[in-house]
């Protein structure tokens, strides 16, 4: 991340990490995404394994505001830090979360290649939500439930991901419009 | 909402029903019955030939009826008789396990279909 370097001061044991403005921005945005991630994990879900994925809102808003690199950092750090707070680090759920996050930032990279005006918040969010769910699904099938019966769930989960993807997109678009004059640094 | 967003949304909504059609194939009739028992091991029977199997298990002999491409337990020395209560199985992936007697049957065929997945 950024240009973190060590520099020894007069006290040889003292190490200072130099952080850039971008590092701080990523940290703030990640903290926001982690908060949503953890809050959402605490909510009971009527269907096991189904979450609205509201932290996706932050990823999309960050993508539109600061670009793909920052969005990718925020997305991956959110999964890492969020799992440590929830206590699911390195659990099957964490592996699926990471796979979903990787799939969604990969599809967002491809979606940015679209020429012209390109996608807006809703398009990006829809693609990210579907990629996130599909990535998780394929991983779950390959690693944990290598069973053809699992695919019966796929259409239902895809429908839900389209629904939540559009909602997240609308929220991300609103978040972008209601941006404060100065950003926290 | 940009034009690309709108086009994407229309394409996705149009493809969703196709995803249901692709992944929710109806159950297909099986053609083979696989029977497990601690005494006889794994054995396969053709579901197209009507007959009654006598399969020895841990407690005693279970009788399995094969009629018209379907199979069911008609007698079992177990206590609960859930295997008999389960009734007919005929679709690929259907399964009956009699745990006390340790006799299990599964219908096999092209295009396995499972009613439950657990882990």
GROMACS .gro file of N, CA, C and O in nm, chain B residues 11-107:
model
  388
  196UNK      N    1  -3.071  -0.692  -2.034
  196UNK     CA    2  -3.013  -0.822  -2.071
  196UNK      C    3  -3.021  -0.919  -1.953
  196UNK      O    4  -3.062  -1.034  -1.967
  197UNK      N    5  -2.984  -0.869  -1.834
  197UNK     CA    6  -2.983  -0.956  -1.716
  197UNK      C    7  -3.124  -1.006  -1.685
  197UNK      O    8  -3.145  -1.125  -1.660
  198UNK      N    9  -3.222  -0.916  -1.689
  198UNK     CA   10  -3.359  -0.957  -1.658
  198UNK      C   11  -3.412  -1.054  -1.763
  198UNK      O   12  -3.491  -1.142  -1.732
  199UNK      N   13  -3.368  -1.038  -1.887
  199UNK     CA   14  -3.412  -1.130  -1.993
  199UNK      C   15  -3.349  -1.267  -1.976
  199UNK      O   16  -3.410  -1.370  -2.005
  200UNK      N   17  -3.224  -1.270  -1.926
  200UNK     CA   18  -3.154  -1.397  -1.914
  200UNK      C   19  -3.193  -1.475  -1.788
  200UNK      O   20  -3.178  -1.597  -1.783
  201UNK      N   21  -3.244  -1.404  -1.686
  201UNK     CA   22  -3.276  -1.471  -1.559
  201UNK      C   23  -3.370  -1.592  -1.576
  201UNK      O   24  -3.340  -1.699  -1.523
  202UNK      N   25  -3.482  -1.576  -1.650
  202UNK     CA   26  -3.569  -1.694  -1.666
  202UNK      C   27  -3.497  -1.811  -1.732
  202UNK      O   28  -3.523  -1.927  -1.699
  203UNK      N   29  -3.405  -1.779  -1.824
  203UNK     CA   30  -3.330  -1.885  -1.892
  203UNK      C   31  -3.241  -1.960  -1.794
  203UNK      O   32  -3.219  -2.080  -1.807
  204UNK      N   33  -3.189  -1.887  -1.695
  204UNK     CA   34  -3.105  -1.952  -1.594
  204UNK      C   35  -3.188  -2.054  -1.516
  204UNK      O   36  -3.142  -2.164  -1.486
  205UNK      N   37  -3.314  -2.015  -1.485
  205UNK     CA   38  -3.402  -2.109  -1.414
  205UNK      C   39  -3.426  -2.233  -1.500
  205UNK      O   40  -3.421  -2.346  -1.452
  206UNK      N   41  -3.452  -2.209  -1.630
  206UNK     CA   42  -3.478  -2.323  -1.720
  206UNK      C   43  -3.356  -2.414  -1.728
  206UNK      O   44  -3.367  -2.536  -1.732
  207UNK      N   45  -3.236  -2.352  -1.730
  207UNK     CA   46  -3.113  -2.431  -1.747
  207UNK      C   47  -3.081  -2.513  -1.622
  207UNK      O   48  -3.034  -2.625  -1.632
  208UNK      N   49  -3.105  -2.455  -1.504
  208UNK     CA   50  -3.062  -2.522  -1.381
  208UNK      C   51  -3.171  -2.602  -1.312
  208UNK      O   52  -3.142  -2.685  -1.227
  209UNK      N   53  -3.296  -2.573  -1.345
  209UNK     CA   54  -3.405  -2.647  -1.280
  209UNK      C   55  -3.466  -2.746  -1.377
  209UNK      O   56  -3.581  -2.732  -1.416
  210UNK      N   57  -3.388  -2.844  -1.414
  210UNK     CA   58  -3.444  -2.947  -1.499
  210UNK      C   59  -3.534  -3.037  -1.415
  210UNK      O   60  -3.504  -3.063  -1.299
  211UNK      N   61  -3.644  -3.082  -1.475
  211UNK     CA   62  -3.731  -3.169  -1.396
  211UNK      C   63  -3.662  -3.300  -1.361
  211UNK      O   64  -3.566  -3.340  -1.427
  212UNK      N   65  -3.715  -3.365  -1.258
  212UNK     CA   66  -3.657  -3.491  -1.214
  212UNK      C   67  -3.667  -3.594  -1.326
  212UNK      O   68  -3.766  -3.599  -1.397
  213UNK      N   69  -3.563  -3.672  -1.339
  213UNK     CA   70  -3.567  -3.775  -1.443
  213UNK      C   71  -3.569  -3.914  -1.380
  213UNK      O   72  -3.500  -3.939  -1.282
  214UNK      N   73  -3.646  -4.000  -1.441
  214UNK     CA   74  -3.657  -4.136  -1.390
  214UNK      C   75  -3.521  -4.206  -1.400
  214UNK      O   76  -3.448  -4.186  -1.496
  215UNK      N   77  -3.490  -4.282  -1.296
  215UNK     CA   78  -3.364  -4.355  -1.298
  215UNK      C   79  -3.379  -4.491  -1.363
  215UNK      O   80  -3.491  -4.536  -1.388
  216UNK      N   81  -3.268  -4.556  -1.392
  216UNK     CA   82  -3.278  -4.689  -1.454
  216UNK      C   83  -3.207  -4.797  -1.374
  216UNK      O   84  -3.217  -4.914  -1.404
  217UNK      N   85  -3.132  -4.758  -1.270
  217UNK     CA   86  -3.055  -4.856  -1.193
  217UNK      C   87  -3.081  -4.835  -1.044
  217UNK      O   88  -3.093  -4.722  -0.999
  218UNK      N   89  -3.089  -4.946  -0.971
  218UNK     CA   90  -3.101  -4.936  -0.826
  218UNK      C   91  -2.971  -4.988  -0.764
  218UNK      O   92  -2.929  -5.099  -0.793
  219UNK      N   93  -2.908  -4.902  -0.683
  219UNK     CA   94  -2.786  -4.944  -0.615
  219UNK      C   95  -2.825  -4.978  -0.471
  219UNK      O   96  -2.894  -4.901  -0.405
  220UNK      N   97  -2.783  -5.093  -0.424
  220UNK     CA   98  -2.820  -5.138  -0.289
  220UNK      C   99  -2.692  -5.161  -0.209
  220UNK      O  100  -2.599  -5.226  -0.257
  221UNK      N  101  -2.687  -5.104  -0.090
  221UNK     CA  102  -2.573  -5.126  -0.001
  221UNK      C  103  -2.617  -5.206   0.120
  221UNK      O  104  -2.725  -5.180   0.176
  222UNK      N  105  -2.536  -5.300   0.160
  222UNK     CA  106  -2.565  -5.375   0.281
  222UNK      C  107  -2.430  -5.418   0.339
  222UNK      O  108  -2.335  -5.444   0.266
  223UNK      N  109  -2.420  -5.425   0.472
  223UNK     CA  110  -2.293  -5.468   0.532
  223UNK      C  111  -2.263  -5.615   0.500
  223UNK      O  112  -2.149  -5.658   0.509
  224UNK      N  113  -2.363  -5.689   0.459
  224UNK     CA  114  -2.344  -5.831   0.430
  224UNK      C  115  -2.305  -5.852   0.284
  224UNK      O  116  -2.208  -5.921   0.253
  225UNK      N  117  -2.380  -5.788   0.194
  225UNK     CA  118  -2.358  -5.814   0.051
  225UNK      C  119  -2.274  -5.706  -0.016
  225UNK      O  120  -2.233  -5.723  -0.131
  226UNK      N  121  -2.248  -5.593   0.054
  226UNK     CA  122  -2.173  -5.484  -0.009
  226UNK      C  123  -2.260  -5.409  -0.108
  226UNK      O  124  -2.383  -5.406  -0.093
  227UNK      N  125  -2.196  -5.352  -0.211
  227UNK     CA  126  -2.272  -5.274  -0.309
  227UNK      C  127  -2.316  -5.363  -0.425
  227UNK      O  128  -2.235  -5.435  -0.482
  228UNK      N  129  -2.445  -5.356  -0.457
  228UNK     CA  130  -2.496  -5.435  -0.569
  228UNK      C  131  -2.587  -5.348  -0.654
  228UNK      O  132  -2.654  -5.259  -0.602
  229UNK      N  133  -2.591  -5.377  -0.783
  229UNK     CA  134  -2.674  -5.299  -0.874
  229UNK      C  135  -2.782  -5.386  -0.935
  229UNK      O  136  -2.757  -5.502  -0.968
  230UNK      N  137  -2.901  -5.329  -0.948
  230UNK     CA  138  -3.012  -5.401  -1.009
  230UNK      C  139  -3.077  -5.312  -1.113
  230UNK      O  140  -3.083  -5.190  -1.097
  231UNK      N  141  -3.129  -5.375  -1.218
  231UNK     CA  142  -3.198  -5.301  -1.323
  231UNK      C  143  -3.340  -5.269  -1.276
  231UNK      O  144  -3.415  -5.358  -1.238
  232UNK      N  145  -3.375  -5.140  -1.282
  232UNK     CA  146  -3.508  -5.100  -1.235
  232UNK      C  147  -3.617  -5.140  -1.334
  232UNK      O  148  -3.735  -5.132  -1.302
  233UNK      N  149  -3.577  -5.176  -1.456
  233UNK     CA  150  -3.678  -5.208  -1.557
  233UNK      C  151  -3.731  -5.351  -1.543
  233UNK      O  152  -3.830  -5.387  -1.604
  234UNK      N  153  -3.664  -5.433  -1.461
  234UNK     CA  154  -3.715  -5.569  -1.440
  234UNK      C  155  -3.781  -5.579  -1.304
  234UNK      O  156  -3.715  -5.561  -1.201
  235UNK      N  157  -3.910  -5.605  -1.303
  235UNK     CA  158  -3.984  -5.616  -1.178
  235UNK      C  159  -3.938  -5.739  -1.101
  235UNK      O  160  -3.927  -5.848  -1.159
  236UNK      N  161  -3.911  -5.722  -0.974
  236UNK     CA  162  -3.872  -5.836  -0.891
  236UNK      C  163  -3.872  -5.794  -0.744
  236UNK      O  164  -3.889  -5.676  -0.714
  237UNK      N  165  -3.856  -5.888  -0.655
  237UNK     CA  166  -3.844  -5.857  -0.514
  237UNK      C  167  -3.705  -5.901  -0.467
  237UNK      O  168  -3.666  -6.017  -0.486
  238UNK      N  169  -3.630  -5.805  -0.409
  238UNK     CA  170  -3.495  -5.836  -0.361
  238UNK      C  171  -3.502  -5.875  -0.215
  238UNK      O  172  -3.581  -5.820  -0.139
  239UNK      N  173  -3.421  -5.967  -0.176
  239UNK     CA  174  -3.408  -6.002  -0.033
  239UNK      C  175  -3.265  -5.969   0.006
  239UNK      O  176  -3.172  -6.037  -0.034
  240UNK      N  177  -3.251  -5.863   0.083
  240UNK     CA  178  -3.118  -5.812   0.116
  240UNK      C  179  -3.090  -5.832   0.265
  240UNK      O  180  -3.159  -5.774   0.350
  241UNK      N  181  -2.993  -5.915   0.301
  241UNK     CA  182  -2.960  -5.932   0.442
  241UNK      C  183  -2.886  -5.809   0.496
  241UNK      O  184  -2.797  -5.756   0.429
  242UNK      N  185  -2.926  -5.764   0.613
  242UNK     CA  186  -2.860  -5.650   0.677
  242UNK      C  187  -2.808  -5.689   0.813
  242UNK      O  188  -2.793  -5.808   0.843
  243UNK      N  189  -2.783  -5.589   0.897
  243UNK     CA  190  -2.730  -5.615   1.031
  243UNK      C  191  -2.830  -5.688   1.119
  243UNK      O  192  -2.791  -5.768   1.205
  244UNK      N  193  -2.960  -5.656   1.102
  244UNK     CA  194  -3.061  -5.713   1.190
  244UNK      C  195  -3.130  -5.835   1.130
  244UNK      O  196  -3.177  -5.922   1.201
  245UNK      N  197  -3.138  -5.835   0.999
  245UNK     CA  198  -3.210  -5.944   0.934
  245UNK      C  199  -3.231  -5.910   0.788
  245UNK      O  200  -3.167  -5.820   0.735
  246UNK      N  201  -3.320  -5.983   0.724
  246UNK     CA  202  -3.339  -5.967   0.580
  246UNK      C  203  -3.444  -5.859   0.551
  246UNK      O  204  -3.555  -5.863   0.606
  247UNK      N  205  -3.408  -5.762   0.465
  247UNK     CA  206  -3.504  -5.661   0.418
  247UNK      C  207  -3.553  -5.703   0.282
  247UNK      O  208  -3.479  -5.761   0.203
  248UNK      N  209  -3.680  -5.677   0.257
  248UNK     CA  210  -3.735  -5.708   0.123
  248UNK      C  211  -3.761  -5.577   0.050
  248UNK      O  212  -3.826  -5.487   0.105
  249UNK      N  213  -3.708  -5.569  -0.071
  249UNK     CA  214  -3.723  -5.449  -0.153
  249UNK      C  215  -3.794  -5.487  -0.281
  249UNK      O  216  -3.756  -5.582  -0.349
  250UNK      N  217  -3.901  -5.414  -0.309
  250UNK     CA  218  -3.987  -5.444  -0.423
  250UNK      C  219  -3.951  -5.351  -0.538
  250UNK      O  220  -3.944  -5.229  -0.520
  251UNK      N  221  -3.926  -5.408  -0.654
  251UNK     CA  222  -3.903  -5.327  -0.774
  251UNK      C  223  -4.019  -5.352  -0.870
  251UNK      O  224  -4.042  -5.464  -0.912
  252UNK      N  225  -4.094  -5.245  -0.897
  252UNK     CA  226  -4.210  -5.258  -0.986
  252UNK      C  227  -4.220  -5.134  -1.074
  252UNK      O  228  -4.220  -5.021  -1.021
  253UNK      N  229  -4.229  -5.153  -1.202
  253UNK     CA  230  -4.254  -5.043  -1.294
  253UNK      C  231  -4.153  -4.930  -1.286
  253UNK      O  232  -4.189  -4.812  -1.290
  254UNK      N  233  -4.025  -4.962  -1.270
  254UNK     CA  234  -3.921  -4.860  -1.269
  254UNK      C  235  -3.906  -4.789  -1.136
  254UNK      O  236  -3.832  -4.692  -1.124
  255UNK      N  237  -3.980  -4.835  -1.033
  255UNK     CA  238  -3.968  -4.774  -0.900
  255UNK      C  239  -3.933  -4.882  -0.797
  255UNK      O  240  -3.951  -5.002  -0.824
  256UNK      N  241  -3.887  -4.840  -0.683
  256UNK     CA  242  -3.851  -4.937  -0.580
  256UNK      C  243  -3.901  -4.889  -0.444
  256UNK      O  244  -3.921  -4.769  -0.422
  257UNK      N  245  -3.925  -4.982  -0.355
  257UNK     CA  246  -3.964  -4.947  -0.218
  257UNK      C  247  -3.927  -5.063  -0.125
  257UNK      O  248  -3.912  -5.177  -0.169
  258UNK      N  249  -3.911  -5.029   0.002
  258UNK     CA  250  -3.894  -5.132   0.104
  258UNK      C  251  -4.033  -5.187   0.135
  258UNK      O  252  -4.127  -5.110   0.160
  259UNK      N  253  -4.051  -5.317   0.134
  259UNK     CA  254  -4.181  -5.373   0.175
  259UNK      C  255  -4.170  -5.448   0.307
  259UNK      O  256  -4.269  -5.474   0.372
  260UNK      N  257  -4.048  -5.483   0.344
  260UNK     CA  258  -4.032  -5.546   0.476
  260UNK      C  259  -3.893  -5.514   0.528
  260UNK      O  260  -3.797  -5.513   0.453
  261UNK      N  261  -3.884  -5.487   0.657
  261UNK     CA  262  -3.753  -5.462   0.717
  261UNK      C  263  -3.759  -5.501   0.864
  261UNK      O  264  -3.860  -5.475   0.931
  262UNK      N  265  -3.655  -5.564   0.915
  262UNK     CA  266  -3.656  -5.606   1.056
  262UNK      C  267  -3.627  -5.491   1.152
  262UNK      O  268  -3.615  -5.514   1.272
  263UNK      N  269  -3.614  -5.367   1.102
  263UNK     CA  270  -3.577  -5.255   1.189
  263UNK      C  271  -3.695  -5.215   1.277
  263UNK      O  272  -3.809  -5.257   1.255
  264UNK      N  273  -3.668  -5.130   1.376
  264UNK     CA  274  -3.769  -5.092   1.472
  264UNK      C  275  -3.862  -4.984   1.419
  264UNK      O  276  -3.984  -4.994   1.431
  265UNK      N  277  -3.804  -4.879   1.358
  265UNK     CA  278  -3.885  -4.762   1.321
  265UNK      C  279  -3.964  -4.776   1.193
  265UNK      O  280  -4.066  -4.711   1.175
  266UNK      N  281  -3.917  -4.858   1.100
  266UNK     CA  282  -3.981  -4.880   0.970
  266UNK      C  283  -3.988  -4.753   0.885
  266UNK      O  284  -4.075  -4.742   0.798
  267UNK      N  285  -3.900  -4.657   0.910
  267UNK     CA  286  -3.901  -4.536   0.828
  267UNK      C  287  -3.873  -4.568   0.681
  267UNK      O  288  -3.922  -4.502   0.591
  268UNK      N  289  -3.791  -4.672   0.661
  268UNK     CA  290  -3.757  -4.710   0.524
  268UNK      C  291  -3.882  -4.752   0.448
  268UNK      O  292  -3.897  -4.722   0.329
  269UNK      N  293  -3.972  -4.821   0.517
  269UNK     CA  294  -4.097  -4.866   0.453
  269UNK      C  295  -4.190  -4.745   0.436
  269UNK      O  296  -4.251  -4.727   0.331
  270UNK      N  297  -4.196  -4.661   0.540
  270UNK     CA  298  -4.283  -4.543   0.537
  270UNK      C  299  -4.244  -4.448   0.422
  270UNK      O  300  -4.328  -4.374   0.372
  271UNK      N  301  -4.118  -4.450   0.384
  271UNK     CA  302  -4.072  -4.357   0.279
  271UNK      C  303  -4.144  -4.381   0.147
  271UNK      O  304  -4.166  -4.289   0.070
  272UNK      N  305  -4.185  -4.502   0.125
  272UNK     CA  306  -4.260  -4.533   0.002
  272UNK      C  307  -4.171  -4.551  -0.120
  272UNK      O  308  -4.057  -4.593  -0.107
  273UNK      N  309  -4.227  -4.515  -0.235
  273UNK     CA  310  -4.159  -4.541  -0.362
  273UNK      C  311  -4.048  -4.441  -0.389
  273UNK      O  312  -4.063  -4.323  -0.360
  274UNK      N  313  -3.940  -4.488  -0.453
  274UNK     CA  314  -3.840  -4.400  -0.511
  274UNK      C  315  -3.818  -4.442  -0.656
  274UNK      O  316  -3.815  -4.562  -0.685
  275UNK      N  317  -3.806  -4.343  -0.744
  275UNK     CA  318  -3.789  -4.378  -0.886
  275UNK      C  319  -3.707  -4.278  -0.965
  275UNK      O  320  -3.663  -4.306  -1.075
  276UNK      N  321  -3.685  -4.157  -0.907
  276UNK     CA  322  -3.609  -4.056  -0.980
  276UNK      C  323  -3.460  -4.066  -0.947
  276UNK      O  324  -3.423  -4.099  -0.834
  277UNK      N  325  -3.378  -4.034  -1.046
  277UNK     CA  326  -3.234  -4.038  -1.027
  277UNK      C  327  -3.196  -3.951  -0.908
  277UNK      O  328  -3.237  -3.836  -0.899
  278UNK      N  329  -3.122  -4.009  -0.816
  278UNK     CA  330  -3.079  -3.935  -0.697
  278UNK      C  331  -3.162  -3.967  -0.574
  278UNK      O  332  -3.121  -3.938  -0.462
  279UNK      N  333  -3.279  -4.028  -0.591
  279UNK     CA  334  -3.361  -4.065  -0.475
  279UNK      C  335  -3.286  -4.167  -0.390
  279UNK      O  336  -3.216  -4.254  -0.443
  280UNK      N  337  -3.306  -4.157  -0.260
  280UNK     CA  338  -3.225  -4.237  -0.168
  280UNK      C  339  -3.310  -4.278  -0.048
  280UNK      O  340  -3.386  -4.198   0.005
  281UNK      N  341  -3.299  -4.402  -0.005
  281UNK     CA  342  -3.358  -4.444   0.123
  281UNK      C  343  -3.249  -4.516   0.201
  281UNK      O  344  -3.183  -4.606   0.148
  282UNK      N  345  -3.230  -4.475   0.326
  282UNK     CA  346  -3.131  -4.541   0.410
  282UNK      C  347  -3.202  -4.597   0.532
  282UNK      O  348  -3.273  -4.526   0.602
  283UNK      N  349  -3.187  -4.727   0.554
  283UNK     CA  350  -3.239  -4.787   0.676
  283UNK      C  351  -3.119  -4.800   0.771
  283UNK      O  352  -3.039  -4.892   0.758
  284UNK      N  353  -3.107  -4.707   0.863
  284UNK     CA  354  -2.988  -4.703   0.948
  284UNK      C  355  -2.976  -4.821   1.044
  284UNK      O  356  -2.868  -4.879   1.058
  285UNK      N  357  -3.086  -4.865   1.111
  285UNK     CA  358  -3.070  -4.976   1.206
  285UNK      C  359  -3.021  -5.103   1.138
  285UNK      O  360  -2.935  -5.175   1.188
  286UNK      N  361  -3.076  -5.128   1.019
  286UNK     CA  362  -3.042  -5.251   0.947
  286UNK      C  363  -2.925  -5.230   0.853
  286UNK      O  364  -2.870  -5.324   0.797
  287UNK      N  365  -2.887  -5.103   0.835
  287UNK     CA  366  -2.776  -5.062   0.748
  287UNK      C  367  -2.791  -5.110   0.604
  287UNK      O  368  -2.694  -5.147   0.539
  288UNK      N  369  -2.915  -5.107   0.557
  288UNK     CA  370  -2.940  -5.134   0.416
  288UNK      C  371  -2.985  -5.003   0.351
  288UNK      O  372  -3.079  -4.939   0.400
  289UNK      N  373  -2.915  -4.961   0.245
  289UNK     CA  374  -2.951  -4.836   0.178
  289UNK      C  375  -2.974  -4.863   0.031
  289UNK      O  376  -2.909  -4.949  -0.028
  290UNK      N  377  -3.066  -4.786  -0.027
  290UNK     CA  378  -3.086  -4.798  -0.172
  290UNK      C  379  -3.081  -4.658  -0.234
  290UNK      O  380  -3.120  -4.559  -0.173
  291UNK      N  381  -3.027  -4.652  -0.356
  291UNK     CA  382  -3.023  -4.526  -0.428
  291UNK      C  383  -3.059  -4.553  -0.573
  291UNK      O  384  -3.013  -4.651  -0.632
  292UNK      N  385  -3.140  -4.463  -0.630
  292UNK     CA  386  -3.175  -4.473  -0.771
  292UNK      C  387  -3.071  -4.396  -0.851
  292UNK      O  388  -3.039  -4.282  -0.818
   0.00000   0.00000   0.00000
